[in-house]
Amino acid sequence: MNASTALLTDHYELTMVQAALRSGAAHRRSVFEVFARRLPDGRRYGVVAGTGRVLDAVEDFRFGPAELDFLADNRVVDEPTLQWLADYRFTGSITGYGEGETYFPGSPILTVEGTFAEAVVLETVLLSILNHDSAIAAAASRMTAAAGTRPLAEMGSRRTHEEAAVASARAAFIAGFSRTSNLAAGHRYAIPTMGTSAHSFTLVHDTEKDAFTVQVDALGRGTTLLVDTYDLTEAVRTAVEVAGPELGAVRIDSGDLLLLAHRVRRQLDELGAEKTRITVTSDLDEYAIAALAASPVDGYGVGTSLVTGSGHPTCSMVYKLVAREGRGAAPGDPLVPVAKRSKNKPSRGGRKWAARRLDAEGVAEAEVVGLGAEPPADFPGRRLTVPLVTDGEIVGREPLTAAQQRHAASRAELPMSATQLSSGEPVIPTETV
Amino acid sequence: MNASTALLTDHYELTMVQAALRSGAAHRRSVFEVFARRLPDGRRYGVVAGTGRVLDAVEDFRFGPAELDFLADNRVVDEPTLQWLADYRFTGSITGYGEGETYFPGSPILTVEGTFAEAVVLETVLLSILNHDSAIAAAASRMTAAAGTRPLAEMGSRRTHEEAAVASARAAFIAGFSRTSNLAAGHRYAIPTMGTSAHSFTLVHDTEKDAFTVQVDALGRGTTLLVDTYDLTEAVRTAVEVAGPELGAVRIDSGDLLLLAHRVRRQLDELGAEKTRITVTSDLDEYAIAALAASPVDGYGVGTSLVTGSGHPTCSMVYKLVAREGRGAAPGDPLVPVAKRSKNKPSRGGRKWAARRLDAEGVAEAEVVGLGAEPPADFPGRRLTVPLVTDGEIVGREPLTAAQQRHAASRAELPMSATQLSSGEPVIPTETV
């Protein structure tokens, strides 16, 4: 068992349990739904990411002695609630969009069914994971679309929280990044890691040539040499002199990348290093990547803009009670749909299904969201929800590559304008039926 | 010992160690500096946060069997490097700005001294922590300045990575927030936690009155009732009917807060609940808080905009080698200043000291940064750096309240325009001497 996730929770979840145990509502069968009322401004589609981490968090959501002592010492909840928490394990069911799936406003991204109390306490950690990871994946997806067939490496760890960095590497991989600089992401998720050297490595040596020589000696001729510490042209010359034409790659981390990539390509070719690749890594985002499409760049490394969601560091997913048992309900009675009545934050009660309607060419036409657990048997369209947890049993685990493939397929199914970088409306409408 | 932080590291840090062990540069005495070339656009000051977490991360930076096996199995580094990592513990020294201190472009926020190899491997995790936590603290500081004497509660956990949420609560506390919704932040850092109920709690009950009644029963009359699930006026009436005039507070989470706060205040007063407080929590940022200054609001809860740095989710702090031993240096020889020569990313070599020059009234006039370990003995101004780690020994631990007090004092010392919310230049210039 891993570290408990039980305290990654807002205080009010537990006080609600305390009060609901008192009223009996704690035991009412309930359905919570994760959805977003809107996409971030201008974005054409969202990307679900974090689902696999959600399953881990649900499994590790247990209150052990350390957690219970803290809650007791600080009088967060009363004794009956502590006893209930001590026995807590989620015994309900969760269905949701497969990880990597695209989503739209109103998509029922996750549906959590259980008693009110067992479901409500998961709100905070589920939203933390989904709102963060989906924001990173959405930015990453725009970048992989802009990069076309050129590989992208995630290297933003130094610009975000140290654990968010690991989750960002994971989300980027789902959206099509091929590698990460983050070793913990390699360790936990088997994502291929990469990296060779920073400017400090050149600076700690007496000369750039000393630095290049020992790097090639230590890491092989296939290594990537960083060539912009002093003079770029001189560095490229030294690099090929030291490593020969088998030099794997040079990395440019500053300056006018479009211009420099052309110049360095020409120089490398003149030096006989036609196969030496050029990677660029200077404050790239999806727009910069798109602008470099015509340049002789072989790969991109992306940092800050990726891990900050390229302007949208979070999604606005919420976790809302949409149905629950009514007063005096018998087992099997239908649940009562519920919704907040608020002018500026409308939501729609009831459990929902979702399917994507496709045209004759297999291109997505609409996100269709209906009431009930399943679409009608003859409903035309691709079903979007998969079982994740069934009666407390985790059934939705899958390799990360499955999520990567799902994302690629789901994005490819959208109208082509989905991957235009310009701002716009969601690329397909959400239809409620 | 806590979980190892050693893999919260970019791959290239370890390949640099491998190559530097080969050249011998690994053992060169070196000085790395954390600084930011600029503040986020329009911001008048930065806030250093994360220092206490940096000390924990340095202490836990150890390569155990799990970490070493991963590195070996994936051939990240060679056998001599694995042996060096197995014995790793930081034996150097770190000085830096006290946590909570304000900073400016070029402030030497952290100075790490040791061998090249032992210092370079800390780059990623140190920057992750400082860049994240300082971004959150800077946003939080603007909010506490805007709120004046009214208390602020941090409640953004659902909108950021689950561990970044805990760090955000900590950073917000340093910048003057009084409480957090995040239980793990209460557990780890003894930050007071708060919270009572969400809309789902009202919705799971058959009537709002049922929900209010059981909440007051379970949590006491001093509780905060959420009054905007259905009709606000009716809810306020029910709330006072149920709890009496001793009702602690009502919370409004949607709508035109300025208007609603006035209306609810009048209604509460008419109902005899003059002491019942009003807290508001709907998508607040520093501007919304400032706009509510004239409204009868007693406290604010801030979520999304806090944990996303209110438009600036990361700082641009970097970790640069600024000095190192020269070829054939004898012990005690001065280190050689080094710096990257790049047009658009200039930096200044050499170890630095920093002091804040104050005018006769004690108001800050300039951030003064000079070369060397210490300012001249007679230098007028407040010294900004404190010892954090000395010869591998952590000496800079302090209670979180010390950082909170330091921040309040440091901000109060700045010219008054520092806390204007409008965009501008750094409120004091950085002078290099």
CSV table of C-alpha atoms in Angstrom, one decimal, chain A residues 6-20 22-26 28 30 32 38 53 66-67 70-71 74 76 78 116 120 123-125 127-129 131-133 154-167 180-188 191 193-207 210 214-215 217-219 228-231 251 253-256 281-283 304 308 313-321 324-327 338-342 344-345, chain B residues 6-20 22-26 28 30 32 38 53 66-67 70-71 74 76 78 116 120 123-125 127-129 131-133 154-167 180-188 191 193-207 210 214-215 217-219 228-231 251 253-256 281-283 304 308 313-321 324-327 338-342 344-345:
chain,number,residue,atom,x,y,z
A,6,ALA,CA,-7.1,10.5,2.5
A,7,LEU,CA,-5.9,13.9,3.8
A,8,LEU,CA,-5.5,15.4,0.3
A,9,THR,CA,-9.0,16.5,1.0
A,10,ASP,CA,-10.9,19.6,1.9
A,11,HIS,CA,-12.0,20.0,5.5
A,12,TYR,CA,-15.6,20.4,4.5
A,13,GLU,CA,-15.9,16.9,2.9
A,14,LEU,CA,-15.4,15.4,6.4
A,15,THR,CA,-17.7,17.8,8.2
A,16,MET,CA,-20.4,17.0,5.6
A,17,VAL,CA,-19.9,13.3,6.5
A,18,GLN,CA,-20.3,14.1,10.2
A,19,ALA,CA,-23.5,16.0,9.6
A,20,ALA,CA,-24.8,13.5,7.1
A,22,ARG,CA,-26.3,12.5,12.0
A,23,SER,CA,-29.2,12.9,9.6
A,24,GLY,CA,-28.8,9.5,7.9
A,25,ALA,CA,-28.3,11.1,4.5
A,26,ALA,CA,-24.7,9.7,4.6
A,28,ARG,CA,-28.4,7.6,0.7
A,30,SER,CA,-26.0,9.0,-4.6
A,32,PHE,CA,-21.8,12.5,-8.4
A,38,ARG,CA,-16.9,25.2,-20.5
A,53,ARG,CA,-3.9,8.4,-11.1
A,66,ALA,CA,-1.6,9.1,11.5
A,67,GLU,CA,-4.6,10.5,9.7
A,70,PHE,CA,-4.6,14.4,13.3
A,71,LEU,CA,-8.3,14.6,12.8
A,74,ASN,CA,-7.6,19.0,15.8
A,76,VAL,CA,-12.0,18.2,12.6
A,78,ASP,CA,-16.4,13.8,16.1
A,116,PHE,CA,-23.4,10.0,-0.3
A,120,VAL,CA,-18.5,12.9,-1.3
A,123,GLU,CA,-14.3,15.1,-4.4
A,124,THR,CA,-11.1,17.0,-3.6
A,125,VAL,CA,-8.5,14.5,-4.6
A,127,LEU,CA,-10.8,17.0,-8.9
A,128,SER,CA,-7.2,17.9,-8.0
A,129,ILE,CA,-5.9,15.1,-10.3
A,131,ASN,CA,-8.1,19.4,-13.2
A,132,HIS,CA,-4.4,19.4,-13.2
A,133,ASP,CA,-3.6,16.5,-15.5
A,154,GLU,CA,8.8,17.2,-21.9
A,155,MET,CA,11.3,19.1,-19.7
A,156,GLY,CA,9.3,21.4,-17.5
A,157,SER,CA,10.1,19.9,-14.1
A,158,ARG,CA,12.0,23.0,-12.9
A,159,ARG,CA,9.0,25.3,-13.5
A,160,THR,CA,6.3,23.5,-11.6
A,161,HIS,CA,5.7,21.8,-8.2
A,162,GLU,CA,8.0,18.8,-7.9
A,163,GLU,CA,5.1,16.3,-7.9
A,164,ALA,CA,3.1,18.2,-10.4
A,165,ALA,CA,6.2,17.7,-12.6
A,166,VAL,CA,5.8,14.0,-12.5
A,167,ALA,CA,2.1,14.1,-13.3
A,180,THR,CA,10.5,13.3,-20.5
A,181,SER,CA,13.5,14.7,-18.6
A,182,ASN,CA,11.8,13.7,-15.3
A,183,LEU,CA,13.4,10.6,-13.7
A,184,ALA,CA,10.6,10.0,-11.3
A,185,ALA,CA,8.2,9.8,-14.3
A,186,GLY,CA,10.5,7.2,-15.8
A,187,HIS,CA,10.5,5.3,-12.5
A,188,ARG,CA,6.8,5.4,-11.8
A,191,ILE,CA,8.1,6.9,-19.6
A,193,THR,CA,13.7,9.7,-20.0
A,194,MET,CA,16.3,11.8,-21.8
A,195,GLY,CA,18.8,14.5,-21.2
A,196,THR,CA,22.6,15.1,-21.5
A,197,SER,CA,23.9,18.4,-20.1
A,198,ALA,CA,23.2,22.0,-19.2
A,199,HIS,CA,25.2,25.2,-19.6
A,200,SER,CA,26.8,24.7,-16.2
A,201,PHE,CA,28.6,21.6,-17.5
A,202,THR,CA,30.3,23.7,-20.1
A,203,LEU,CA,31.1,26.4,-17.6
A,204,VAL,CA,32.6,24.1,-15.0
A,205,HIS,CA,35.2,23.1,-17.5
A,206,ASP,CA,38.1,25.3,-18.5
A,207,THR,CA,37.1,25.3,-22.2
A,210,ASP,CA,37.1,20.1,-22.7
A,214,VAL,CA,34.5,14.5,-21.8
A,215,GLN,CA,30.8,14.4,-22.6
A,217,ASP,CA,33.8,10.3,-23.9
A,218,ALA,CA,31.3,9.6,-21.1
A,219,LEU,CA,28.0,9.5,-23.0
A,228,ASP,CA,24.9,28.0,-27.2
A,229,THR,CA,27.0,28.7,-24.1
A,230,TYR,CA,29.5,31.0,-25.8
A,231,ASP,CA,29.6,31.3,-29.6
A,251,ARG,CA,20.8,21.6,-28.8
A,253,ASP,CA,18.5,26.9,-26.1
A,254,SER,CA,18.4,30.6,-26.9
A,255,GLY,CA,18.1,33.1,-29.7
A,256,ASP,CA,16.2,33.3,-32.9
A,281,THR,CA,14.4,24.1,-26.3
A,282,SER,CA,14.0,27.8,-25.7
A,283,ASP,CA,10.7,28.8,-24.2
A,304,THR,CA,7.4,26.1,-18.9
A,308,THR,CA,1.6,25.7,-16.9
A,313,PRO,CA,-3.1,25.9,-15.9
A,314,THR,CA,-6.3,24.3,-14.6
A,315,CYS,CA,-9.6,23.1,-16.0
A,316,SER,CA,-12.8,24.0,-14.5
A,317,MET,CA,-14.1,20.5,-13.8
A,318,VAL,CA,-16.5,20.3,-10.9
A,319,TYR,CA,-17.9,17.4,-8.9
A,320,LYS,CA,-21.6,17.7,-8.5
A,321,LEU,CA,-24.3,15.6,-6.9
A,324,ARG,CA,-29.7,10.6,-4.8
A,325,GLU,CA,-32.2,8.4,-3.0
A,326,GLY,CA,-35.4,10.1,-2.0
A,327,ARG,CA,-37.0,10.0,1.4
A,338,VAL,CA,-31.0,17.1,-8.1
A,339,ALA,CA,-29.2,20.3,-9.2
A,340,LYS,CA,-28.3,23.6,-7.8
A,341,ARG,CA,-30.6,26.4,-9.0
A,342,SER,CA,-28.2,29.2,-9.7
A,344,ASN,CA,-24.7,31.8,-13.5
A,345,LYS,CA,-23.7,28.2,-12.6
B,6,ALA,CA,16.4,12.0,-5.5
B,7,LEU,CA,14.4,11.2,-8.6
B,8,LEU,CA,12.5,14.5,-8.7
B,9,THR,CA,15.4,15.3,-10.9
B,10,ASP,CA,16.0,15.9,-14.6
B,11,HIS,CA,17.9,13.1,-16.3
B,12,TYR,CA,20.6,15.6,-17.4
B,13,GLU,CA,21.7,16.3,-13.9
B,14,LEU,CA,22.9,12.8,-13.5
B,15,THR,CA,24.6,12.5,-17.0
B,16,MET,CA,26.4,15.7,-16.1
B,17,VAL,CA,27.7,14.0,-13.0
B,18,GLN,CA,28.8,11.0,-15.0
B,19,ALA,CA,30.7,13.1,-17.4
B,20,ALA,CA,32.1,15.3,-14.7
B,22,ARG,CA,35.2,11.3,-15.8
B,23,SER,CA,36.9,14.7,-16.3
B,24,GLY,CA,37.4,15.4,-12.6
B,25,ALA,CA,35.3,18.6,-12.8
B,26,ALA,CA,32.8,16.8,-10.5
B,28,ARG,CA,35.7,21.3,-8.4
B,30,SER,CA,31.5,25.5,-7.3
B,32,PHE,CA,25.4,28.0,-8.0
B,38,ARG,CA,12.7,39.5,-14.1
B,53,ARG,CA,10.5,22.7,1.8
B,66,ALA,CA,14.8,1.6,-5.5
B,67,GLU,CA,16.3,4.7,-7.1
B,70,PHE,CA,15.8,2.2,-11.7
B,71,LEU,CA,18.9,4.1,-12.8
B,74,ASN,CA,17.4,2.0,-17.5
B,76,VAL,CA,20.7,6.4,-17.1
B,78,ASP,CA,27.2,4.1,-15.5
B,116,PHE,CA,30.1,20.8,-8.9
B,120,VAL,CA,24.4,20.4,-9.7
B,123,GLU,CA,19.0,22.0,-9.5
B,124,THR,CA,15.7,20.4,-10.5
B,125,VAL,CA,14.1,19.9,-7.1
B,127,LEU,CA,13.8,25.1,-8.7
B,128,SER,CA,10.6,23.1,-8.7
B,129,ILE,CA,9.9,24.0,-5.2
B,131,ASN,CA,9.4,28.4,-8.7
B,132,HIS,CA,6.0,27.0,-7.6
B,133,ASP,CA,5.8,28.1,-4.0
B,154,GLU,CA,-7.1,29.3,1.0
B,155,MET,CA,-9.5,26.8,-0.7
B,156,GLY,CA,-7.9,26.0,-4.1
B,157,SER,CA,-7.1,22.3,-3.6
B,158,ARG,CA,-9.6,21.1,-6.2
B,159,ARG,CA,-8.0,23.2,-8.9
B,160,THR,CA,-4.4,22.2,-8.8
B,161,HIS,CA,-2.3,19.0,-8.5
B,162,GLU,CA,-3.0,17.3,-5.2
B,163,GLU,CA,0.5,17.8,-3.8
B,164,ALA,CA,0.8,21.3,-5.2
B,165,ALA,CA,-2.4,22.0,-3.3
B,166,VAL,CA,-0.6,21.3,0.0
B,167,ALA,CA,2.4,23.5,-1.0
B,180,THR,CA,-6.8,26.6,4.5
B,181,SER,CA,-9.3,24.0,3.5
B,182,ASN,CA,-6.5,21.5,2.9
B,183,LEU,CA,-6.3,18.8,5.6
B,184,ALA,CA,-2.8,17.6,4.6
B,185,ALA,CA,-1.6,21.2,5.0
B,186,GLY,CA,-3.0,21.1,8.5
B,187,HIS,CA,-1.4,17.8,9.2
B,188,ARG,CA,2.1,18.6,7.8
B,191,ILE,CA,-1.9,25.5,9.3
B,193,THR,CA,-8.0,24.3,8.6
B,194,MET,CA,-11.6,25.2,7.9
B,195,GLY,CA,-14.7,24.3,6.1
B,196,THR,CA,-18.3,23.2,6.7
B,197,SER,CA,-20.4,22.1,3.7
B,198,ALA,CA,-20.8,22.2,-0.1
B,199,HIS,CA,-24.0,22.4,-2.2
B,200,SER,CA,-24.1,18.7,-2.4
B,201,PHE,CA,-24.9,18.6,1.3
B,202,THR,CA,-28.0,20.7,0.8
B,203,LEU,CA,-29.0,18.7,-2.3
B,204,VAL,CA,-28.7,15.3,-0.6
B,205,HIS,CA,-31.3,16.3,1.9
B,206,ASP,CA,-35.0,16.6,1.1
B,207,THR,CA,-35.1,20.3,2.0
B,210,ASP,CA,-33.4,19.7,6.8
B,214,VAL,CA,-28.7,18.8,10.8
B,215,GLN,CA,-25.6,20.9,10.1
B,217,ASP,CA,-27.0,20.1,15.1
B,218,ALA,CA,-23.7,18.4,14.1
B,219,LEU,CA,-21.4,21.4,13.9
B,228,ASP,CA,-27.0,30.0,-2.4
B,229,THR,CA,-28.2,26.5,-3.4
B,230,TYR,CA,-31.7,27.6,-4.2
B,231,ASP,CA,-33.1,31.0,-3.3
B,251,ARG,CA,-21.4,31.8,2.7
B,253,ASP,CA,-20.6,31.2,-3.6
B,254,SER,CA,-22.2,32.8,-6.7
B,255,GLY,CA,-23.8,35.9,-8.2
B,256,ASP,CA,-23.0,39.6,-7.9
B,281,THR,CA,-16.0,32.4,-2.2
B,282,SER,CA,-17.0,32.8,-5.9
B,283,ASP,CA,-14.0,32.9,-8.2
B,304,THR,CA,-8.5,28.9,-8.5
B,308,THR,CA,-2.7,29.2,-10.4
B,313,PRO,CA,1.6,30.1,-12.2
B,314,THR,CA,5.4,29.9,-12.1
B,315,CYS,CA,8.4,32.2,-11.5
B,316,SER,CA,11.3,32.3,-13.9
B,317,MET,CA,14.0,31.5,-11.3
B,318,VAL,CA,17.0,29.7,-12.7
B,319,TYR,CA,19.9,27.9,-11.1
B,320,LYS,CA,23.2,29.0,-12.6
B,321,LEU,CA,26.8,28.2,-12.0
B,324,ARG,CA,34.1,27.5,-9.8
B,325,GLU,CA,37.6,26.3,-9.0
B,326,GLY,CA,40.1,27.0,-11.8
B,327,ARG,CA,42.5,24.5,-13.3
B,338,VAL,CA,31.7,32.2,-14.9
B,339,ALA,CA,28.7,33.1,-16.9
B,340,LYS,CA,26.9,32.1,-20.1
B,341,ARG,CA,27.5,34.7,-22.9
B,342,SER,CA,24.1,34.9,-24.5
B,344,ASN,CA,19.0,37.5,-24.6
B,345,LYS,CA,19.8,35.7,-21.4
